[in-house]
PDB file of C-alpha atoms in Angstrom:
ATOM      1  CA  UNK A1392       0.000   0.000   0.000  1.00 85.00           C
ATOM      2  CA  UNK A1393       1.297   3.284  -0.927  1.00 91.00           C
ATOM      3  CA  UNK A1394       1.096   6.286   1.904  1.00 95.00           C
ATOM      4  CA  UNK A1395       2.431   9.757   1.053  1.00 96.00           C
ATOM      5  CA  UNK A1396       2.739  12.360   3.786  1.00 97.00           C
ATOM      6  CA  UNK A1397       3.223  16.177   3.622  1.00 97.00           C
ATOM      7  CA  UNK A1398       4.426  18.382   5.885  1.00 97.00           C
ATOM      8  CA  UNK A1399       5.795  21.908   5.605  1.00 98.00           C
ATOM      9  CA  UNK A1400       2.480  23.944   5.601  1.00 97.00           C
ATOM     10  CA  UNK A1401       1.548  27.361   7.532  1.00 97.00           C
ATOM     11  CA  UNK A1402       0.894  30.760   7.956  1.00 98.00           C
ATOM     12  CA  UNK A1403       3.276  33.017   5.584  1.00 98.00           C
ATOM     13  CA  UNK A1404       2.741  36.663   4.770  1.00 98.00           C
ATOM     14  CA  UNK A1405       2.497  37.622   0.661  1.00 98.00           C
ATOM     15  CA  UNK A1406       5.877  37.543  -0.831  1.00 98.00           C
ATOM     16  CA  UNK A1407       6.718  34.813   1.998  1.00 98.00           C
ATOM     17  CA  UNK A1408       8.499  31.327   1.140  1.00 98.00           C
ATOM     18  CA  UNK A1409       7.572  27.828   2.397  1.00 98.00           C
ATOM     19  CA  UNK A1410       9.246  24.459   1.503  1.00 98.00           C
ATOM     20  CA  UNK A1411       6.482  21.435   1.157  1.00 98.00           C
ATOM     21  CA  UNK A1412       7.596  17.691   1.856  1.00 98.00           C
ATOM     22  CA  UNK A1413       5.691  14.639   1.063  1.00 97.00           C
ATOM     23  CA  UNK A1414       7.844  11.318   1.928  1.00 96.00           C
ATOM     24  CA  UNK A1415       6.102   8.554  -0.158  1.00 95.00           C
ATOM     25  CA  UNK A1416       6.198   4.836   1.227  1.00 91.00           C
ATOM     26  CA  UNK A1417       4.888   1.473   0.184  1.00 86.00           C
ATOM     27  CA  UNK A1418       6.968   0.884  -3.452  1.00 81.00           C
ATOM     28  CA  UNK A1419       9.792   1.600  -5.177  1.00 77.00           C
ATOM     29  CA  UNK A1420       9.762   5.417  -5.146  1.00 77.00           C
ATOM     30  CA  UNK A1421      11.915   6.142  -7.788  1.00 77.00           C
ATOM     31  CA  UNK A1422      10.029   4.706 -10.644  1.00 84.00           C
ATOM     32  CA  UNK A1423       7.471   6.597 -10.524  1.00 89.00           C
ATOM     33  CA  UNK A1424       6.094  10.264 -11.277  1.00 93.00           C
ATOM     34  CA  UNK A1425       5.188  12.825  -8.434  1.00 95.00           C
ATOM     35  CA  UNK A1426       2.988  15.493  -8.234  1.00 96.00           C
ATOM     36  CA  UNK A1427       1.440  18.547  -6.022  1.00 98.00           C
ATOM     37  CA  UNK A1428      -2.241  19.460  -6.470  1.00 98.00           C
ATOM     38  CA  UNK A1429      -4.165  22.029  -4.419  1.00 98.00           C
ATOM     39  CA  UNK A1430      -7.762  22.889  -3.493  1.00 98.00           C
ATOM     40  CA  UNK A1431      -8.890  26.020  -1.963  1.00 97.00           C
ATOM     41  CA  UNK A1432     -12.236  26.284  -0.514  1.00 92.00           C
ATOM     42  CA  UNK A1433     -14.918  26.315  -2.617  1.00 94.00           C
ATOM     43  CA  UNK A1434     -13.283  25.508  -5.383  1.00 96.00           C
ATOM     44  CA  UNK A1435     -12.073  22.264  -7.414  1.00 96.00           C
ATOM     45  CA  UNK A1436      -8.463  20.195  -6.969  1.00 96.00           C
ATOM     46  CA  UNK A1437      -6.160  22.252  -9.326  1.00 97.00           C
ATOM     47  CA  UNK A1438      -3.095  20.733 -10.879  1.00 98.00           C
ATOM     48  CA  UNK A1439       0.386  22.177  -9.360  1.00 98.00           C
ATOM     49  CA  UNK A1440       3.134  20.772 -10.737  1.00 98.00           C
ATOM     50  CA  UNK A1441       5.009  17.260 -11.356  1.00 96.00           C
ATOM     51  CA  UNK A1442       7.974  15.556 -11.823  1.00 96.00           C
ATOM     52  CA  UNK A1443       9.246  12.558 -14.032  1.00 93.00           C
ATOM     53  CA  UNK A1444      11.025   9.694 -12.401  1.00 91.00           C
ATOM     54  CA  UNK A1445      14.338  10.734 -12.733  1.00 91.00           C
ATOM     55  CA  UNK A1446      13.816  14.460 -11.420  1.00 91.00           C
ATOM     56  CA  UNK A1447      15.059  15.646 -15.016  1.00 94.00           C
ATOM     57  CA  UNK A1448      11.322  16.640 -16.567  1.00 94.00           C
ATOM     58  CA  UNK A1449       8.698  19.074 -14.287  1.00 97.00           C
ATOM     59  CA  UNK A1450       5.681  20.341 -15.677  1.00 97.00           C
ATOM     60  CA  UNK A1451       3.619  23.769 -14.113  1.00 98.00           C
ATOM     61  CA  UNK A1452       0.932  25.363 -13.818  1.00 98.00           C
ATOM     62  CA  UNK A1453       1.006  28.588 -15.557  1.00 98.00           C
ATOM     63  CA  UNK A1454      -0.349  30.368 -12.224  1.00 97.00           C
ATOM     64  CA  UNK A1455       2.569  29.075  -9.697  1.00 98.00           C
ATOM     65  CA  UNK A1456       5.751  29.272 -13.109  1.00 98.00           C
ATOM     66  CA  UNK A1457       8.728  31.453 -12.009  1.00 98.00           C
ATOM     67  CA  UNK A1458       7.408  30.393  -8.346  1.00 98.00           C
ATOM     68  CA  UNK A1459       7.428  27.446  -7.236  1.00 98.00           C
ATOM     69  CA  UNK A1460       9.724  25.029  -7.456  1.00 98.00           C
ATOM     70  CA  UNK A1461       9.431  20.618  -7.616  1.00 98.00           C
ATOM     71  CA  UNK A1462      11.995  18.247  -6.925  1.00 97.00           C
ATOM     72  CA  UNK A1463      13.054  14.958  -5.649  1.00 96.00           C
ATOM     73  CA  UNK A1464      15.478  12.929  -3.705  1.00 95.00           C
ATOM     74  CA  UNK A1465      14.878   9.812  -4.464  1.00 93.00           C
ATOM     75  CA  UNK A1466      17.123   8.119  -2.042  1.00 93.00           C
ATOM     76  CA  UNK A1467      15.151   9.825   0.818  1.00 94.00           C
ATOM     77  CA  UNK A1468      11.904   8.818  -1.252  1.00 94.00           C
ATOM     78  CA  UNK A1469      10.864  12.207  -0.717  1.00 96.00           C
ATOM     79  CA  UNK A1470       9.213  14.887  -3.414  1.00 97.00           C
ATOM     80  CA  UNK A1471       9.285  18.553  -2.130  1.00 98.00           C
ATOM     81  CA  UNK A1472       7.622  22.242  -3.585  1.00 98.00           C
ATOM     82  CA  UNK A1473       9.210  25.223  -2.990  1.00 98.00           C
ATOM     83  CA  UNK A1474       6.784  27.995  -2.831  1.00 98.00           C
ATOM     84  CA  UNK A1475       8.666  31.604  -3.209  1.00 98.00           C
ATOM     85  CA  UNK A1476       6.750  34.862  -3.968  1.00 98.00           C
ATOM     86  CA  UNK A1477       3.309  33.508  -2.046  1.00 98.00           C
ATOM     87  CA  UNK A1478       0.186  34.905  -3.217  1.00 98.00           C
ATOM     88  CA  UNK A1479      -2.945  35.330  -0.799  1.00 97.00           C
ATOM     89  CA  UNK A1480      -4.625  33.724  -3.953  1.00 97.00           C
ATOM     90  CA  UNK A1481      -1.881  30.608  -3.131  1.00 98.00           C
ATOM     91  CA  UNK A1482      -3.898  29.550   0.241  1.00 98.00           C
ATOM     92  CA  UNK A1483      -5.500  26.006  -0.126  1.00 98.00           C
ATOM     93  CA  UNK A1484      -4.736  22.362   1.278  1.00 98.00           C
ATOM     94  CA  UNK A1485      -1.666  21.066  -0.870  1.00 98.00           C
ATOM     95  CA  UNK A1486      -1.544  17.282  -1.337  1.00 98.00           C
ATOM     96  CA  UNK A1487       0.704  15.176  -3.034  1.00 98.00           C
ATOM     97  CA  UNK A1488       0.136  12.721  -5.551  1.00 97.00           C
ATOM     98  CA  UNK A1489       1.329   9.898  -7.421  1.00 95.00           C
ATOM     99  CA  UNK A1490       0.051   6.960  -9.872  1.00 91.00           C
ATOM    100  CA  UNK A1491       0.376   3.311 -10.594  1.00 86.00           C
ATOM    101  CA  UNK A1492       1.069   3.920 -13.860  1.00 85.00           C
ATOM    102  CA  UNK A1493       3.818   5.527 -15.753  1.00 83.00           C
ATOM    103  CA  UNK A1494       1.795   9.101 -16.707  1.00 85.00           C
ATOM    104  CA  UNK A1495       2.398  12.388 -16.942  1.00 89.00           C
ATOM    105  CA  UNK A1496      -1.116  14.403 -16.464  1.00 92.00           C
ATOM    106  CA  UNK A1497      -2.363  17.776 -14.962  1.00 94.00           C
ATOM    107  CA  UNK A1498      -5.880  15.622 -14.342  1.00 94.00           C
ATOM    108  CA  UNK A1499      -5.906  14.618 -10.797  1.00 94.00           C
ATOM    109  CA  UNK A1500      -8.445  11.513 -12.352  1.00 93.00           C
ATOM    110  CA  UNK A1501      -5.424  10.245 -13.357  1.00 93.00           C
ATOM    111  CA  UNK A1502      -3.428   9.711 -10.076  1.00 93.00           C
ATOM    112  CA  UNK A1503      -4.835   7.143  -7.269  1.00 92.00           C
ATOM    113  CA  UNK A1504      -2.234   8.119  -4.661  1.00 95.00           C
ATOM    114  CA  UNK A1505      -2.782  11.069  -2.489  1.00 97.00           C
ATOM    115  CA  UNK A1506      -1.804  12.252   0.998  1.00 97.00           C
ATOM    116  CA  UNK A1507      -3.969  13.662   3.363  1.00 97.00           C
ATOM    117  CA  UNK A1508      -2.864  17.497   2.693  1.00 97.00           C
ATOM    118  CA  UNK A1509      -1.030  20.140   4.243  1.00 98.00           C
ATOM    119  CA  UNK A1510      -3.005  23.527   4.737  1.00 98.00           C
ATOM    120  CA  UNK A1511      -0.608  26.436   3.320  1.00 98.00           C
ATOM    121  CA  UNK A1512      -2.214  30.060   4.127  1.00 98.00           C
ATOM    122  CA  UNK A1513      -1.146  33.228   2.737  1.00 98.00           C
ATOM    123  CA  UNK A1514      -1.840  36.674   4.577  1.00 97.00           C
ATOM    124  CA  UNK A1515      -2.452  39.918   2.905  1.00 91.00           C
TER     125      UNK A1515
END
């Protein structure tokens, strides 16, 4: 069974930084494609970012490029999100996600591994 858990959420002021975790469990880590979604309240899960296997290929979303940030360590089986330049409009749970198959998708449909979420808020 695969578990992912975040951790690195808070309160940060605009223009503030925070560094999300999510240490994935359960199978081999490293074969597999990561990703971050988010869902503010009221609204629907929006795509974030991923990364490929090997760390070398990350994908955005046009409304966090230039900000944030996605990487990997895969000998700490661990996927993180840097999050520079916060925007009030940035506050929702963040949850990571991952697949059993080998895909690369902004449709959260399309991954059946998620953690539980990490609340990130962003003060004006």
């Amino acid at each position: 069974q695969v578990q992912l858990v975040e951790s690195g959420g808070g309160l940060v002021q605009t223009g503030g930084s925070l560094r999300l975790s999510c240490v994935a469990s359960g199978r081999t880590f490293s074969n597999y494609t990561m990703g971050w979604f988010r869902q503010a309240p009221g609204k629907e899960r929006e795509f974030v970012a991923f990364i490929n296997w090997s760390g070398r290929s990350t994908y955005y979303a046009d409304s966090v490029k230039g900000r944030f940030t996605i990487s990997r360590d895969n000998a700490k089986n661990t996927v993180y999100l840097q999050m520079n330049s916060l925007k009030p409009e940035d506050t929702a749970v963040y949850y990571c996600v991952t697949s059993s198959l080998p895909i690369y998708s902004v449709e959260p449909i399309h991954y059946n591994y998620w953690g539980q979420g990490t609340q990130v808020t962003v003060s004006s």
